[in-house]
CSV table of C-alpha atoms in Angstrom, one decimal:
chain,number,residue,atom,x,y,z
A,1,MET,CA,76.6,135.5,168.4
A,2,LYS,CA,74.4,136.6,165.5
A,3,LEU,CA,70.8,136.5,166.8
A,4,LEU,CA,67.8,136.9,164.5
A,5,ARG,CA,64.1,136.4,164.1
A,6,PHE,CA,62.5,134.5,161.3
A,7,GLY,CA,59.0,133.8,159.9
A,8,LYS,CA,55.9,135.4,158.8
A,9,LYS,CA,55.4,139.0,160.0
A,10,GLY,CA,53.9,139.1,163.5
A,11,TYR,CA,54.8,135.4,164.0
A,12,GLU,CA,58.5,135.5,164.0
A,13,LYS,CA,60.5,132.9,166.0
A,14,PRO,CA,64.0,133.4,167.6
A,15,GLY,CA,67.0,132.1,165.8
A,16,ILE,CA,70.8,132.1,165.7
A,17,LEU,CA,73.3,131.9,162.9
A,18,ASP,CA,75.8,129.1,163.1
A,19,ARG,CA,79.4,129.2,161.7
A,20,ASP,CA,78.2,127.8,158.4
A,21,ASN,CA,75.6,130.6,158.1
A,22,ASN,CA,72.7,128.2,158.7
A,23,ILE,CA,69.8,129.5,160.7
A,24,ARG,CA,69.2,127.5,163.8
A,25,ASP,CA,65.8,127.6,165.6
A,26,LEU,CA,66.1,128.9,169.2
A,27,SER,CA,62.4,128.7,170.0
A,28,GLY,CA,63.0,125.6,172.2
A,29,ILE,CA,65.4,127.7,174.3
A,30,VAL,CA,63.9,131.2,174.5
A,31,ARG,CA,60.5,132.5,173.4
A,32,ASP,CA,61.9,135.5,171.4
A,33,ILE,CA,64.8,137.9,170.9
A,34,ASP,CA,63.5,140.7,173.1
A,35,GLY,CA,64.6,142.9,175.9
A,36,GLU,CA,64.0,140.4,178.7
A,37,VAL,CA,66.0,137.8,176.9
A,38,LEU,CA,68.8,140.2,176.1
A,39,GLU,CA,69.0,141.2,179.7
A,40,ASN,CA,68.8,137.8,181.3
A,41,GLU,CA,69.4,134.9,178.8
A,42,LEU,CA,72.4,135.8,176.7
A,43,THR,CA,74.8,133.7,178.8
A,44,ARG,CA,72.5,130.7,178.6
A,45,ILE,CA,72.2,131.0,174.8
A,46,ARG,CA,76.0,131.4,174.5
A,47,ASP,CA,76.5,128.1,176.4
A,48,ILE,CA,74.2,126.1,174.0
A,49,ASP,CA,75.6,123.6,171.5
A,50,ILE,CA,74.2,125.4,168.5
A,51,SER,CA,74.8,122.3,166.3
A,52,SER,CA,72.1,120.5,168.2
A,53,LEU,CA,69.4,123.0,167.3
A,54,PRO,CA,67.1,122.4,164.3
A,55,ILE,CA,68.2,124.0,161.0
A,56,VAL,CA,65.7,126.4,159.4
A,57,ASP,CA,65.1,126.7,155.7
A,58,GLY,CA,67.4,129.4,154.4
A,59,SER,CA,64.7,130.9,152.3
A,60,VAL,CA,62.6,131.9,155.3
A,61,ARG,CA,61.8,135.6,155.8
A,62,LEU,CA,63.9,137.5,158.3
A,63,GLY,CA,62.1,139.8,160.6
A,64,PRO,CA,63.3,142.6,162.7
A,65,CYS,CA,66.3,141.3,164.8
A,66,VAL,CA,64.8,142.4,168.2
A,67,ALA,CA,61.2,142.3,169.3
A,68,LYS,CA,59.1,144.5,171.6
A,69,THR,CA,61.3,147.5,171.3
A,70,GLY,CA,60.1,150.2,173.6
A,71,LYS,CA,62.1,153.1,172.1
A,72,PHE,CA,63.6,153.7,168.7
A,73,ILE,CA,66.0,156.6,169.3
A,74,CYS,CA,68.0,158.3,166.6
A,75,ILE,CA,71.0,160.6,166.6
A,76,GLY,CA,71.1,163.3,163.8
A,77,LEU,CA,73.9,165.0,162.0
A,78,ASN,CA,76.5,162.7,163.7
A,79,TYR,CA,79.0,162.5,160.8
A,80,SER,CA,80.8,165.7,160.1
A,81,ASP,CA,80.9,165.1,156.4
A,82,HIS,CA,77.1,164.4,156.4
A,83,ALA,CA,76.4,167.7,158.3
A,84,ALA,CA,78.5,169.5,155.7
A,85,GLU,CA,76.5,168.0,152.8
A,86,THR,CA,73.2,169.1,154.3
A,87,ASN,CA,74.6,172.6,155.1
A,88,ALA,CA,74.0,172.0,158.8
A,89,PRO,CA,76.4,173.2,161.6
A,90,ILE,CA,78.4,170.6,163.5
A,91,PRO,CA,76.3,169.9,166.6
A,92,SER,CA,77.9,170.7,170.0
A,93,GLU,CA,75.8,167.9,171.6
A,94,PRO,CA,74.1,164.8,170.2
A,95,VAL,CA,70.9,165.7,168.3
A,96,ILE,CA,68.2,163.3,169.5
A,97,PHE,CA,64.9,162.5,167.6
A,98,ASN,CA,62.6,159.4,167.5
A,99,LYS,CA,61.4,156.9,165.0
A,100,TRP,CA,58.0,155.4,166.1
A,101,THR,CA,58.3,151.6,166.8
A,102,SER,CA,55.5,151.1,164.2
A,103,ALA,CA,58.2,152.0,161.6
A,104,ILE,CA,60.3,148.9,162.4
A,105,SER,CA,60.4,146.3,159.7
A,106,GLY,CA,62.5,143.4,158.5
A,107,PRO,CA,65.8,143.8,156.6
A,108,PHE,CA,64.4,142.5,153.3
A,109,ASP,CA,60.8,143.9,153.6
A,110,ASP,CA,59.5,146.4,151.1
A,111,VAL,CA,59.9,150.0,152.0
A,112,GLU,CA,56.7,152.1,151.3
A,113,ILE,CA,56.8,155.6,149.9
A,114,PRO,CA,54.1,157.4,151.9
A,115,ARG,CA,51.0,158.8,150.1
A,116,GLY,CA,51.9,162.2,148.7
A,117,SER,CA,55.6,161.9,149.4
A,118,LYS,CA,58.0,163.6,147.0
A,119,LYS,CA,61.3,163.3,149.0
A,120,THR,CA,61.7,159.9,150.5
A,121,ASP,CA,65.4,159.4,151.3
A,122,TRP,CA,67.8,156.7,152.5
A,123,GLU,CA,70.3,156.6,155.4
A,124,VAL,CA,72.5,153.6,156.3
A,125,GLU,CA,73.3,153.6,160.0
A,126,LEU,CA,74.9,151.7,162.8
A,127,GLY,CA,72.3,150.5,165.3
A,128,VAL,CA,73.1,149.9,169.0
A,129,ILE,CA,70.7,147.6,170.9
A,130,ILE,CA,70.5,148.0,174.6
A,131,GLY,CA,70.9,144.8,176.6
A,132,ARG,CA,70.8,146.2,180.2
A,133,SER,CA,68.4,148.8,181.5
A,134,GLY,CA,69.7,151.9,183.2
A,135,ARG,CA,69.7,155.7,183.4
A,136,TYR,CA,72.4,158.4,184.2
A,137,ILE,CA,74.9,155.9,182.8
A,138,GLU,CA,78.5,157.0,183.1
A,139,LYS,CA,80.7,156.7,180.0
A,140,ASP,CA,83.0,154.0,181.6
A,141,GLN,CA,79.9,151.9,182.2
A,142,ALA,CA,78.1,152.5,178.8
A,143,MET,CA,79.2,149.3,177.1
A,144,ASP,CA,77.9,147.3,180.0
A,145,HIS,CA,74.4,148.3,178.8
A,146,VAL,CA,75.0,147.4,175.1
A,147,ALA,CA,73.8,144.0,174.0
A,148,GLY,CA,75.1,144.4,170.4
A,149,TYR,CA,74.7,146.1,167.0
A,150,CYS,CA,72.8,145.9,163.8
A,151,VAL,CA,72.3,147.5,160.4
A,152,ILE,CA,69.6,150.2,160.2
A,153,ASN,CA,68.2,152.0,157.2
A,154,ASP,CA,66.9,155.3,158.6
A,155,ILE,CA,64.4,156.0,155.8
A,156,SER,CA,63.4,159.7,155.9
A,157,GLU,CA,60.8,161.8,154.2
A,158,ARG,CA,62.6,165.2,153.8
A,159,GLU,CA,59.6,167.4,153.0
A,160,TYR,CA,57.7,166.0,156.1
A,161,GLN,CA,60.9,166.3,158.2
A,162,ILE,CA,62.1,169.8,157.2
A,163,GLU,CA,59.4,171.7,155.4
A,164,ARG,CA,56.2,170.8,157.2
A,165,GLY,CA,56.9,172.5,160.6
A,166,GLY,CA,57.4,171.0,164.0
A,167,THR,CA,60.0,168.4,164.8
A,168,TRP,CA,61.8,166.0,162.5
A,169,ASP,CA,59.8,163.0,163.9
A,170,LYS,CA,56.9,163.3,161.4
A,171,GLY,CA,59.4,162.6,158.5
A,172,LYS,CA,61.1,159.8,160.2
A,173,GLY,CA,58.5,157.4,161.6
A,174,CYS,CA,56.4,156.4,158.7
A,175,ASP,CA,55.4,152.8,158.4
A,176,THR,CA,58.4,150.6,157.0
A,177,PHE,CA,60.9,153.5,157.7
A,178,GLY,CA,63.0,151.4,160.1
A,179,PRO,CA,64.4,148.2,158.6
A,180,ILE,CA,66.7,146.6,161.3
A,181,GLY,CA,68.8,143.5,161.0
A,182,PRO,CA,69.5,141.0,159.5
A,183,TRP,CA,71.1,140.1,162.8
A,184,LEU,CA,71.7,141.4,166.3
A,185,VAL,CA,75.5,140.8,166.5
A,186,THR,CA,76.5,140.7,170.1
A,187,LYS,CA,79.2,143.2,171.1
A,188,ASP,CA,81.9,140.6,171.8
A,189,GLU,CA,82.0,139.9,168.0
A,190,ILE,CA,82.8,143.5,167.1
A,191,GLU,CA,86.3,144.6,168.1
A,192,ASP,CA,85.8,148.3,167.5
A,193,PRO,CA,82.4,149.8,166.7
A,194,GLN,CA,84.3,153.0,165.8
A,195,ASN,CA,86.0,151.4,162.8
A,196,LEU,CA,83.2,149.9,160.7
A,197,ASP,CA,82.6,150.5,157.0
A,198,LEU,CA,79.0,151.5,156.0
A,199,TRP,CA,77.7,151.6,152.4
A,200,LEU,CA,74.4,151.9,150.5
A,201,ASP,CA,73.6,151.3,146.8
A,202,ILE,CA,70.5,152.3,144.9
A,203,ASP,CA,69.9,150.0,141.9
A,204,GLY,CA,73.5,149.0,142.0
A,205,LYS,CA,74.9,152.6,142.1
A,206,ARG,CA,77.0,153.4,145.3
A,207,TYR,CA,75.7,156.5,147.0
A,208,GLN,CA,77.0,156.1,150.6
A,209,ASN,CA,80.4,154.9,151.5
A,210,GLY,CA,81.6,155.8,155.0
A,211,ASN,CA,83.2,154.6,158.2
A,212,THR,CA,82.1,155.0,161.8
A,213,GLN,CA,85.5,156.6,162.6
A,214,LYS,CA,83.8,159.8,161.2
A,215,MET,CA,81.2,159.9,164.0
A,216,ILE,CA,81.2,163.1,165.9
A,217,PHE,CA,79.9,161.3,169.0
A,218,ASP,CA,81.0,157.7,169.5
A,219,VAL,CA,78.8,154.8,170.8
A,220,VAL,CA,80.0,155.2,174.4
A,221,THR,CA,79.2,158.9,174.4
A,222,ILE,CA,75.8,158.4,172.8
A,223,VAL,CA,74.6,155.7,175.3
A,224,SER,CA,75.7,157.8,178.2
A,225,TYR,CA,74.3,161.0,176.8
A,226,VAL,CA,70.9,159.6,175.9
A,227,SER,CA,70.6,158.1,179.4
A,228,GLN,CA,70.8,161.5,181.0
A,229,PHE,CA,67.4,162.4,179.5
A,230,MET,CA,65.5,159.1,179.6
A,231,SER,CA,66.0,155.7,181.1
A,232,LEU,CA,67.1,153.1,178.6
A,233,GLN,CA,65.4,149.7,178.6
A,234,ALA,CA,66.7,146.4,177.3
A,235,GLY,CA,65.5,146.1,173.7
A,236,ASP,CA,65.7,149.8,173.0
A,237,ILE,CA,67.4,150.7,169.7
A,238,ILE,CA,69.7,153.7,169.1
A,239,SER,CA,70.4,154.6,165.5
A,240,THR,CA,73.7,156.5,165.5
A,241,GLY,CA,73.6,158.7,162.4
A,242,THR,CA,74.6,158.4,158.7
A,243,PRO,CA,77.6,159.1,156.6
A,244,PRO,CA,77.4,161.4,153.5
A,245,GLY,CA,75.7,160.4,150.3
A,246,VAL,CA,72.0,160.8,151.2
A,247,GLY,CA,69.7,162.0,148.5
A,248,LEU,CA,69.1,165.3,150.2
A,249,GLY,CA,72.8,166.1,150.0
A,250,LEU,CA,73.2,165.5,146.3
A,251,LYS,CA,73.2,168.4,143.8
A,252,PRO,CA,70.5,168.3,142.6
A,253,PRO,CA,68.8,166.2,145.3
A,254,VAL,CA,67.8,162.6,144.3
A,255,TYR,CA,64.9,160.7,146.0
A,256,LEU,CA,63.5,157.3,146.0
A,257,LYS,CA,61.0,156.1,143.4
A,258,PRO,CA,58.7,153.0,143.3
A,259,GLY,CA,60.5,150.0,141.7
A,260,GLN,CA,64.0,150.9,142.9
A,261,THR,CA,66.1,148.6,145.2
A,262,MET,CA,68.2,149.7,148.1
A,263,HIS,CA,71.1,147.4,149.1
A,264,LEU,CA,73.1,148.3,152.2
A,265,GLY,CA,75.5,146.9,154.8
A,266,ILE,CA,78.0,147.4,157.6
A,267,THR,CA,81.2,145.4,158.2
A,268,GLY,CA,80.5,142.3,160.3
A,269,LEU,CA,76.8,143.2,160.7
A,270,GLY,CA,75.4,141.9,157.5
A,271,GLU,CA,73.4,143.3,154.6
A,272,GLN,CA,69.9,144.5,153.9
A,273,LYS,CA,68.0,144.8,150.6
A,274,GLN,CA,64.6,146.5,150.2
A,275,LYS,CA,62.4,147.1,147.2
A,276,VAL,CA,60.7,150.5,147.1
A,277,VAL,CA,56.9,150.4,146.6
A,278,SER,CA,54.1,152.9,146.9
A,279,ALA,CA,52.1,152.8,150.1
A,280,GLY,CA,48.7,151.1,149.6
């Protein structure tokens, strides 16, 4: 299933994509696409005759594909070739940091360059959405806790992240720095999350072109590892790292400017497109 949320910001309704790529309104079945629904209602949604649901105007805004996320967890330096381009050592354990949930935005919403920013960067990433709560999860049970996957653009302000002291978090969680979607694709539709192509273009120029085969720590390892340090709740998001081609790694570095357009996607998970604007 490809689950989604549509409508005006803050007033999104739940939806599902049918085989003809029409958006169908799920609001008569569930109240939203959130952790409680992911944990308890996926089977009921799967059993519905989707063709009986109302069709939604295809021009509608798509919001973040999951609501009420409690934690937005990120894994850093998880592609060996990305670690190399940033002159960072290969981590011996997953590097965990956070994006604030206030950074979450829709897949086609504008991305804002923060006031005073000089080094706003891009990162296409595979997102894992938790569908069953748990902690101290063993690897052989990790996939039981995954609802599905999505595209994430892990926008990063490198000066704030690296040069301003403290942890990475201040450069990762600015408003609009976490576009997710367009869909939450349930795990049964993705045969192998460790063989997905990822790509990102800026104004039509390809900068990132990778595959999840290059992840140092795979999805199973990440879910299990993170759960040793915190409980995972349904609706939580884990962003699993980015392949090479980020602005920081270029020589000389290249960063986003107002007026540019980012276009990114992952095999089977859809595409995003964002216009870059200055924060108001």
